[in-house]
């Protein structure tokens, strides 16, 4: 979009144009469902739900599914009756797809302003203070249209003076056809805040809700009007910040720089209990491959690797066992082969026969920048291994995950997570590209 450039003279003439602080909260609508719909137009107007890991609970619902009374977080088996009766489309979660589409949405938002805080996989705060107040609603609409056009994901956008108020605005935007609500320029927000229940305010959790209700505070207007001294005395400083923000005074800054991660964990519950060392080894090797790929993609190296295994704490009649161990590398590394080797040797030392394992995981810790290591310890052999890793990553990126893998990671993967209803769409897989027939 075109940004308006104001010349000095022009600015002084346009005293009516104001540039107050403006924060937008962009939230993707029913994000996981929207991702699935993107590649499957047949389910666009139908009720759809997405399940959590191992097909446990409902974690995303389309509006049609909400209208049927299916609740957020409800276990799948409890909702099964309604689902079957109404022919609700069910999907296992496909996080690599959602992660990829999330990155595309965020990249699109950055085109409008690089000052964004990625708050979660489907939400971001943006600083839009450099747009004039009187144009802000249109800017919001343009952001929404662009994201929809470029990524296919529908969003709701709330704009206000503070982060907390932008959440309130977003709450309202979600119920509107246009999907955009701006509270900029509204002098008295009381009639709006009165309708926002205390537990719907950003930063007010379950405990705090109970406490406020006990003290006669049921909505955002009531909290806004409470004195800071009372809030600080009876709760904490964070709560008084929330109240200040409801008054339109910015107290919570945008966290723009995603701090470099210090560790990388890959762990899963198995789709079925695992008893053999071989299967456990395959799972651990796979987690190592995922973790090292992630670490390489951020140009980091790990100082140590931890492996942990455990049986189900709820099936104690089969005996409970849990253990973990860490190994330090002689030189920090992101080489898959080296990481798998170390992890397998840990597993050999902590694996015990006769248990039904439910979960295993791998953690790479002490992450640091790859370049420092390269300067210190680069050798010809290192260079060869780096090239090999790069080729593996590129091949898997082009032709789908696990095209190139290590033999120790196995082929059958019987232990894999239960994903009975997965759409199996992989945006990194050439063969998943939608086909268009012309003529
Ligand atoms: Mg959302």
XYZ file of C-alpha atoms and ligand atoms in Angstrom:
440
model
C 0.000 0.000 0.000
C 1.062 3.579 -0.526
C 2.167 5.438 2.575
C 1.337 9.112 2.626
C 4.352 11.380 2.800
C 3.698 14.767 4.375
C 5.908 17.740 3.664
C 6.725 20.100 6.538
C 4.652 22.977 5.220
C 1.786 20.691 4.508
C 1.886 19.306 8.037
C 1.680 22.689 9.710
C -1.285 23.574 7.506
C -3.083 20.389 8.425
C -3.318 20.978 12.135
C -6.485 18.911 12.206
C -4.526 15.793 11.257
C -3.395 13.968 14.381
C -0.895 11.197 14.907
C -1.712 9.716 18.292
C -0.394 6.395 19.544
C -2.188 3.596 17.725
C -1.831 -0.116 18.330
C -3.563 -2.747 16.204
C -4.195 -6.312 17.210
C -4.522 -8.599 14.194
C -6.037 -11.984 14.987
C -6.629 -14.747 12.449
C -10.199 -16.073 12.547
C -10.506 -19.765 13.562
C -6.907 -20.027 12.395
C -6.364 -23.803 12.120
C -9.759 -24.263 10.475
C -8.991 -21.431 8.041
C -5.677 -23.124 7.122
C -7.431 -26.418 6.368
C -10.110 -24.626 4.334
C -7.514 -22.887 2.229
C -6.558 -26.134 0.522
C -10.018 -27.670 0.591
C -12.663 -25.286 -0.764
C -15.385 -27.926 -0.362
C -15.421 -27.342 3.409
C -15.643 -23.531 3.199
C -19.234 -23.132 4.413
C -19.392 -26.367 6.413
C -18.876 -26.959 10.149
C -15.206 -27.851 10.729
C -13.139 -28.657 13.828
C -9.407 -29.302 14.357
C -8.152 -31.658 17.077
C -5.130 -31.338 19.369
C -2.142 -33.729 19.399
C -3.117 -37.403 19.311
C -6.648 -36.322 18.353
C -7.454 -35.461 21.987
C -9.476 -32.247 22.217
C -11.143 -29.702 19.950
C -8.813 -26.715 19.560
C -10.257 -24.816 16.602
C -13.844 -24.461 15.404
C -15.468 -22.812 12.413
C -18.408 -20.478 13.123
C -20.768 -23.212 11.886
C -19.274 -25.645 14.424
C -19.586 -23.039 17.202
C -23.253 -22.576 16.292
C -23.807 -26.312 16.845
C -22.707 -25.836 20.458
C -19.332 -27.576 20.144
C -17.139 -26.162 22.900
C -13.499 -25.068 22.777
C -11.177 -27.554 24.494
C -13.858 -30.240 24.668
C -12.556 -33.828 24.398
C -13.240 -35.236 20.944
C -15.098 -38.310 22.211
C -17.559 -36.108 24.123
C -18.484 -34.107 21.030
C -18.580 -37.125 18.739
C -22.385 -37.441 18.771
C -22.964 -33.873 17.566
C -20.116 -34.264 15.082
C -21.503 -37.400 13.452
C -25.103 -36.163 13.465
C -24.205 -32.889 11.743
C -21.523 -34.217 9.447
C -18.885 -31.943 10.988
C -15.536 -32.181 9.155
C -12.778 -33.274 11.557
C -9.025 -32.690 11.122
C -6.004 -33.754 13.136
C -3.695 -30.815 13.727
C -1.067 -30.215 11.066
C 1.345 -27.809 12.755
C 3.843 -27.589 9.935
C 1.044 -26.262 7.712
C -0.200 -23.794 10.346
C 3.352 -22.627 11.115
C 4.049 -21.969 7.466
C 0.825 -20.003 6.909
C 1.438 -18.063 10.126
C 4.832 -16.966 8.779
C 3.162 -15.791 5.565
C 0.574 -13.751 7.486
C 3.282 -12.127 9.657
C 5.434 -11.361 6.632
C 2.455 -9.629 5.005
C 1.823 -7.548 8.143
C 5.461 -6.427 8.168
C 4.903 -4.807 4.772
C 2.742 -2.194 6.512
C 5.069 -1.608 9.406
C 8.078 -3.558 10.567
C 7.187 -2.704 14.180
C 5.186 -5.813 14.964
C 5.080 -8.150 17.933
C 4.257 -11.726 17.006
C 2.144 -12.598 20.021
C 1.145 -16.136 19.085
C 0.857 -18.333 16.004
C -2.240 -16.409 14.868
C -1.962 -13.013 16.558
C 0.237 -9.944 16.219
C 0.334 -6.426 17.653
C 1.316 -3.653 15.235
C 2.317 -0.072 15.896
C 0.354 2.063 13.423
C 1.108 5.442 15.012
C 2.646 6.747 11.796
C -0.732 6.732 10.041
C -3.022 9.761 10.581
C -5.873 9.210 13.064
C -8.630 10.006 10.596
C -7.425 7.368 8.130
C -6.821 4.571 10.590
C -10.073 2.667 10.013
C -9.323 2.541 6.286
C -5.754 1.409 6.980
C -7.187 -1.410 9.104
C -9.466 -2.461 6.256
C -6.592 -2.392 3.810
C -4.444 -4.586 6.085
C -7.304 -7.051 6.425
C -7.945 -7.176 2.663
C -4.262 -7.571 1.837
C -3.760 -10.453 4.278
C -6.874 -12.134 2.883
C -5.782 -11.637 -0.709
C -2.135 -12.640 -0.247
C -2.540 -15.551 2.165
C -6.235 -16.508 2.033
C -6.562 -16.189 5.823
C -9.427 -14.048 7.218
C -8.528 -11.813 10.183
C -10.152 -9.505 12.732
C -8.402 -6.231 13.509
C -8.869 -4.044 16.570
C -7.188 -0.633 16.782
C -6.859 1.555 19.884
C -4.432 3.657 21.907
C -3.066 0.772 24.011
C -2.486 -2.970 23.662
C -5.197 -3.781 26.215
C -7.725 -1.568 24.409
C -6.744 -3.050 21.030
C -7.725 -6.441 22.463
C -11.094 -4.942 23.446
C -11.480 -3.515 19.934
C -10.588 -6.901 18.478
C -13.265 -8.540 20.600
C -15.821 -6.248 18.950
C -14.300 -6.621 15.458
C -14.749 -10.394 15.606
C -18.509 -9.952 15.681
C -18.595 -7.470 12.824
C -18.973 -8.263 9.139
C -16.165 -5.840 8.209
C -13.798 -7.463 10.734
C -12.248 -4.094 11.682
C -12.938 -1.899 14.725
C -11.110 1.292 15.635
C -11.565 3.025 18.987
C -9.350 5.938 17.930
C -11.051 9.309 18.294
C -13.842 8.046 20.567
C -13.779 10.341 23.601
C -15.860 8.281 26.000
C -15.210 4.539 25.879
C -17.358 3.764 28.932
C -20.409 2.455 27.021
C -18.073 0.024 25.181
C -16.052 -1.040 28.224
C -19.235 -1.650 30.187
C -20.083 -4.490 27.826
C -16.691 -6.209 28.173
C -16.808 -8.811 30.925
C -13.938 -8.826 33.394
C -12.671 -12.267 32.309
C -12.480 -11.090 28.675
C -9.904 -8.414 29.504
C -6.375 -9.179 28.331
C -4.195 -10.123 31.298
C -7.081 -10.979 33.624
C -6.915 -14.715 34.301
C -9.234 -17.040 36.153
C -7.910 -16.283 39.656
C -7.972 -12.529 39.142
C -11.510 -12.737 37.690
C -12.735 -14.437 40.862
C -11.011 -11.843 43.014
C -12.425 -8.884 41.073
C -15.935 -10.328 41.052
C -15.767 -10.793 44.812
C -15.021 -7.085 45.011
C -17.917 -6.086 42.770
C -15.908 -5.574 39.556
C -17.684 -7.343 36.708
C -16.708 -5.381 33.605
C -13.905 -3.336 32.035
C -15.517 0.009 32.898
C -15.595 -0.869 36.584
C -11.933 -1.909 36.554
C -10.957 1.256 34.692
C -12.598 3.382 37.374
C -10.929 1.651 40.327
C -8.068 3.598 41.874
C -4.517 2.499 41.164
C -3.727 2.422 44.872
C -6.539 -0.037 45.516
C -5.507 -2.291 42.614
C -1.817 -2.233 43.512
C -2.546 -2.890 47.168
C -4.956 -5.758 46.560
C -3.330 -7.303 43.464
C -0.054 -6.275 41.816
C 1.636 -3.768 39.542
C 0.689 -5.707 36.397
C -2.997 -5.345 37.237
C -2.650 -1.605 37.704
C -1.011 -1.443 34.286
C -4.067 -3.149 32.810
C -6.315 -0.527 34.422
C -4.096 2.317 33.140
C -4.214 0.857 29.644
C -8.024 0.719 29.821
C -7.844 4.476 30.540
C -5.921 4.920 27.291
C -2.468 5.351 28.838
C 0.062 3.035 27.134
C 1.986 1.018 29.772
C 2.826 -2.209 27.962
C 5.351 -1.885 25.148
C 5.481 -3.888 21.956
C 8.025 -6.696 22.229
C 9.490 -6.474 18.794
C 12.672 -8.461 18.876
C 12.007 -12.129 19.271
C 14.864 -13.071 21.571
C 17.062 -15.807 20.148
C 16.074 -19.103 21.640
C 18.276 -20.680 24.282
C 16.959 -24.190 23.806
C 14.943 -26.287 21.396
C 12.656 -29.084 22.545
C 10.977 -31.708 20.403
C 8.835 -34.161 22.321
C 5.643 -36.042 21.617
C 3.284 -38.491 23.218
C 3.181 -41.662 21.169
C 0.051 -42.686 19.266
C 0.331 -46.062 20.978
C 2.494 -47.290 23.858
C 6.028 -48.213 22.812
C 7.914 -51.098 24.414
C 10.848 -51.968 22.161
C 14.199 -50.198 22.216
C 14.242 -50.135 18.415
C 11.010 -48.149 18.170
C 12.012 -45.770 20.934
C 15.338 -45.236 19.175
C 13.560 -44.384 15.913
C 11.368 -41.842 17.700
C 14.333 -40.219 19.456
C 16.331 -40.117 16.198
C 13.399 -38.416 14.452
C 13.060 -35.822 17.199
C 16.805 -35.156 16.901
C 16.444 -34.603 13.151
C 13.569 -32.153 13.669
C 15.393 -30.299 16.434
C 18.680 -30.049 14.559
C 16.915 -28.851 11.405
C 15.162 -26.146 13.438
C 18.421 -25.100 15.064
C 20.233 -25.013 11.696
C 17.464 -22.887 10.165
C 18.195 -20.253 12.821
C 21.983 -20.567 12.342
C 22.486 -21.841 15.890
C 24.597 -24.615 17.376
C 23.920 -26.642 20.541
C 26.270 -27.211 23.426
C 24.457 -30.261 24.786
C 21.642 -32.693 24.171
C 19.178 -34.129 26.700
C 16.984 -37.166 26.107
C 14.046 -38.049 28.319
C 11.589 -40.955 28.352
C 8.600 -41.737 30.524
C 5.668 -44.106 30.876
C 2.109 -42.904 31.549
C 1.624 -41.551 35.087
C -1.997 -42.760 34.870
C -1.215 -46.406 34.217
C 0.812 -47.171 37.301
C -0.296 -50.797 37.303
C 2.102 -51.237 34.376
C 4.869 -49.707 36.471
C 6.010 -46.098 36.275
C 9.401 -45.119 34.941
C 10.846 -41.789 33.957
C 14.443 -40.814 33.305
C 16.617 -38.300 31.482
C 20.262 -37.624 30.845
C 22.370 -34.918 29.239
C 25.578 -35.126 27.217
C 27.836 -32.173 26.338
C 29.377 -32.054 22.883
C 33.140 -31.476 22.672
C 32.383 -28.608 20.272
C 28.920 -27.032 19.900
C 27.182 -28.528 16.883
C 24.077 -28.627 14.704
C 25.124 -31.721 12.790
C 22.220 -34.199 12.722
C 24.475 -37.263 12.606
C 26.440 -36.211 15.667
C 23.293 -35.251 17.601
C 21.511 -38.540 16.791
C 24.601 -40.520 17.807
C 24.816 -38.784 21.193
C 21.065 -39.109 21.792
C 21.057 -42.827 20.991
C 23.937 -43.405 23.402
C 21.929 -41.601 26.118
C 18.895 -43.720 25.313
C 20.980 -46.887 25.645
C 21.919 -45.835 29.158
C 18.421 -44.851 30.353
C 16.232 -47.395 28.524
C 14.778 -50.115 30.731
C 13.108 -53.204 29.391
C 9.572 -54.175 30.374
C 7.951 -50.724 30.429
C 5.235 -49.285 28.206
C 6.635 -45.891 27.180
C 4.178 -43.087 26.484
C 6.450 -40.160 25.735
C 10.000 -39.324 24.733
C 11.740 -36.098 23.951
C 14.956 -34.443 22.913
C 16.217 -31.063 24.063
C 19.116 -29.145 22.555
C 20.488 -26.608 25.026
C 23.186 -23.967 25.319
C 22.316 -22.636 21.860
C 24.617 -20.010 20.416
C 25.477 -18.376 17.133
C 26.932 -20.648 14.479
C 29.279 -18.017 13.047
C 31.359 -17.725 16.225
C 32.038 -21.439 16.190
C 32.918 -21.396 12.505
C 35.552 -18.716 13.046
C 37.153 -20.668 15.860
C 37.094 -24.274 14.741
C 36.538 -24.468 11.036
C 38.123 -27.391 9.266
C 37.726 -28.997 5.862
C 35.743 -31.853 7.380
C 33.378 -29.387 9.053
C 32.828 -27.667 5.760
C 31.898 -30.996 4.123
C 29.431 -31.829 6.897
C 27.883 -28.365 6.702
C 27.397 -28.813 2.973
C 25.805 -32.209 3.539
C 23.385 -30.769 6.130
C 22.518 -27.901 3.822
C 21.769 -30.354 0.987
C 19.531 -32.426 3.275
C 17.626 -29.343 4.423
C 17.208 -28.048 0.880
C 16.050 -31.422 -0.438
C 13.520 -31.816 2.359
C 12.324 -28.280 1.830
C 11.724 -28.918 -1.862
C 10.425 -32.447 -1.894
C 8.683 -32.752 1.474
C 9.795 -33.576 4.981
C 11.847 -36.730 5.552
C 12.681 -37.189 1.861
C 16.263 -37.494 3.071
C 16.691 -38.947 6.531
C 19.000 -41.161 8.576
C 18.526 -44.921 8.612
C 18.303 -44.839 12.418
C 15.132 -42.743 12.133
C 13.285 -45.762 10.701
C 10.712 -46.004 7.956
C 7.472 -47.377 9.398
C 7.162 -45.104 12.435
C 4.453 -47.112 14.164
C 5.020 -45.004 17.279
C 4.013 -41.813 15.483
C 1.341 -39.522 16.911
C -2.245 -40.436 16.229
C -3.316 -38.226 13.335
C -6.185 -40.188 11.882
C -7.878 -37.203 10.308
C -4.872 -35.274 9.019
C -5.288 -33.390 5.745
C -1.590 -34.311 5.177
C -1.107 -31.007 3.386
C 2.534 -29.992 3.364
C 3.322 -26.589 1.887
C 6.936 -27.741 1.516
C 5.834 -30.616 -0.715
C 5.745 -29.980 -4.437
C 3.058 -32.631 -4.950
C 0.645 -30.927 -2.521
C 0.359 -27.885 -4.763
C -3.261 -27.219 -5.767
C -3.945 -28.104 -9.406
C -5.866 -25.728 -11.630
C -7.366 -27.000 -14.838
C -7.700 -24.362 -17.538
C -10.107 -24.764 -20.413
Mg -7.462 -16.495 16.436
